[in-house]
Amino acid sequence: MFFNASVKAALCTAAAMSALLIPAAGSASAVSSASASASASGETVGATADSFDAKCRSHSRTYVLKKYYRGPKFFTLRCGTSTWGWKHIKARHGWNSTMDRKIDAAIWSGDPNGRGGYSTYLNQCPRVEKFRTIIGTPAGTNDLLTAYKVDQPAVASAAAC
């Protein structure tokens, strides 16, 4: 009887551990696993300007092109206009797979920047902000307004060094 209970306990533990190792569908590791398998198969990784351009031509400014995740919460990139969203980012700051990755990194693991978005910083003292996103548009409070490269010291942390 004791042997049967210990076998059950071992199987339950093994099942729980394997569930922890398999990424959930919306997690960052699942996304990176999907990207890695897509790039291994020769498919295009990341969002291309041409595909977004085609989608925005046939949809309204509020059409959701992509979702960026921060834990269970997500922020949307909409087609937008010349003053916000993808059309704004493409026209004012340029759009390519690098911009897409920087936005993803800033939202996923960046620090809140006090402008309603998230920023990434160089690992030095004083901290230097290298990329900024700003969240909140006329279409929604969880929408990406803009994203751009920044090269300036963070005011709040400059004195902390």
XYZ file of C-alpha atoms in Angstrom:
161
model
C 0.000 0.000 0.000
C 2.817 2.408 0.890
C 4.611 1.603 -2.383
C 1.480 2.455 -4.408
C 1.110 5.829 -2.637
C 4.772 6.752 -3.216
C 4.491 5.832 -6.919
C 1.392 8.043 -7.234
C 3.198 10.902 -5.503
C 6.206 10.545 -7.815
C 3.977 10.528 -10.910
C 2.103 13.621 -9.720
C 5.389 15.428 -9.082
C 6.719 14.477 -12.522
C 3.516 15.660 -14.201
C 3.628 18.967 -12.330
C 7.287 19.521 -13.248
C 6.664 18.798 -16.941
C 3.749 21.248 -16.931
C 6.130 23.909 -15.624
C 8.601 23.198 -18.425
C 6.044 23.453 -21.237
C 5.375 27.139 -22.006
C 1.798 28.369 -21.945
C 0.386 29.643 -25.240
C 0.528 33.345 -24.308
C 3.848 33.290 -22.486
C 7.012 34.967 -23.711
C 8.844 31.642 -23.903
C 6.070 30.184 -26.051
C 6.316 33.176 -28.351
C 10.094 32.890 -28.567
C 9.767 29.128 -29.162
C 7.300 29.804 -31.945
C 9.626 32.426 -33.419
C 12.583 30.080 -33.227
C 10.677 27.298 -34.983
C 9.417 29.750 -37.621
C 12.943 30.996 -38.339
C 14.260 27.427 -38.482
C 11.650 26.580 -41.117
C 12.634 29.608 -43.220
C 9.504 31.676 -42.562
C 9.710 35.402 -41.952
C 10.086 36.247 -38.274
C 8.563 39.463 -36.959
C 6.085 41.792 -38.525
C 7.074 43.240 -41.877
C 6.139 46.746 -42.913
C 4.638 45.447 -46.163
C 2.201 43.100 -44.430
C 1.148 45.779 -41.928
C 0.822 48.316 -44.741
C -1.500 45.987 -46.669
C -3.621 45.299 -43.581
C -3.935 48.994 -42.735
C -4.975 49.849 -46.292
C -7.926 47.477 -46.044
C -8.893 48.121 -42.410
C -9.734 51.105 -40.203
C -7.359 53.011 -37.932
C -8.578 50.953 -34.948
C -7.615 47.597 -36.516
C -5.314 45.616 -34.177
C -2.097 44.606 -35.945
C -0.287 43.032 -33.010
C -0.427 42.429 -29.263
C 2.558 42.937 -26.975
C 2.450 41.142 -23.625
C 3.573 42.115 -20.127
C 2.682 39.116 -18.018
C -1.022 38.402 -18.418
C -1.706 41.982 -19.573
C -1.349 42.994 -23.220
C -0.989 46.208 -25.201
C -2.170 46.545 -28.779
C -0.552 48.091 -31.821
C -3.309 49.494 -34.042
C -3.043 50.869 -37.585
C -3.561 54.351 -36.173
C -3.020 57.680 -37.903
C -0.140 60.036 -38.624
C -0.143 61.020 -34.917
C -0.424 57.620 -33.188
C -0.105 53.875 -33.754
C 1.708 51.935 -36.463
C 1.316 54.559 -39.203
C 2.867 57.166 -36.899
C 5.745 54.904 -35.826
C 6.491 53.914 -39.432
C 6.462 57.510 -40.718
C 8.283 59.216 -37.826
C 10.597 56.553 -36.407
C 10.818 53.788 -39.033
C 9.444 50.258 -38.882
C 11.364 47.011 -39.247
C 11.850 43.796 -37.298
C 14.344 45.542 -34.991
C 11.762 48.175 -34.018
C 9.248 45.393 -33.401
C 11.710 43.539 -31.125
C 12.605 46.720 -29.213
C 8.928 47.462 -28.571
C 8.391 43.885 -27.416
C 11.409 44.038 -25.075
C 10.429 47.421 -23.607
C 6.879 46.317 -22.891
C 7.759 42.805 -21.683
C 10.673 43.622 -19.385
C 11.212 47.401 -19.389
C 10.647 49.771 -16.486
C 7.647 52.115 -16.273
C 8.789 55.465 -17.673
C 6.291 57.890 -16.170
C 4.824 58.624 -19.605
C 2.316 55.800 -19.470
C 4.654 53.321 -21.128
C 7.803 51.299 -20.587
C 11.467 51.983 -21.334
C 14.690 50.022 -21.576
C 17.948 51.400 -20.170
C 21.670 50.854 -20.618
C 23.203 49.044 -17.664
C 25.362 51.891 -16.393
C 25.352 54.647 -13.807
C 23.688 57.021 -14.276
C 21.051 55.022 -16.090
C 20.646 56.042 -19.707
C 17.294 55.430 -21.335
C 17.787 53.780 -24.720
C 14.228 53.036 -25.923
C 10.782 54.348 -24.925
C 7.190 53.313 -25.554
C 4.183 55.466 -24.731
C 0.819 53.820 -24.138
C -2.622 55.384 -24.544
C -4.333 56.542 -27.749
C -7.692 58.013 -28.771
C -8.720 54.442 -29.651
C -7.845 52.881 -26.281
C -5.906 53.213 -23.054
C -3.893 50.004 -23.665
C -2.827 50.935 -27.185
C 0.683 51.830 -28.277
C 0.825 55.558 -29.066
C 4.465 55.648 -30.190
C 7.881 54.058 -29.694
C 11.306 55.521 -30.357
C 15.013 55.452 -29.567
C 16.181 57.719 -26.725
C 19.713 58.652 -25.605
C 19.447 60.576 -22.379
C 20.124 59.980 -18.685
C 17.135 59.086 -16.551
C 16.482 62.149 -14.376
C 15.248 60.303 -11.288
C 18.143 57.864 -11.072
C 20.972 60.244 -12.015
C 21.365 61.398 -8.412
C 21.250 57.836 -7.026
C 24.703 56.889 -8.339
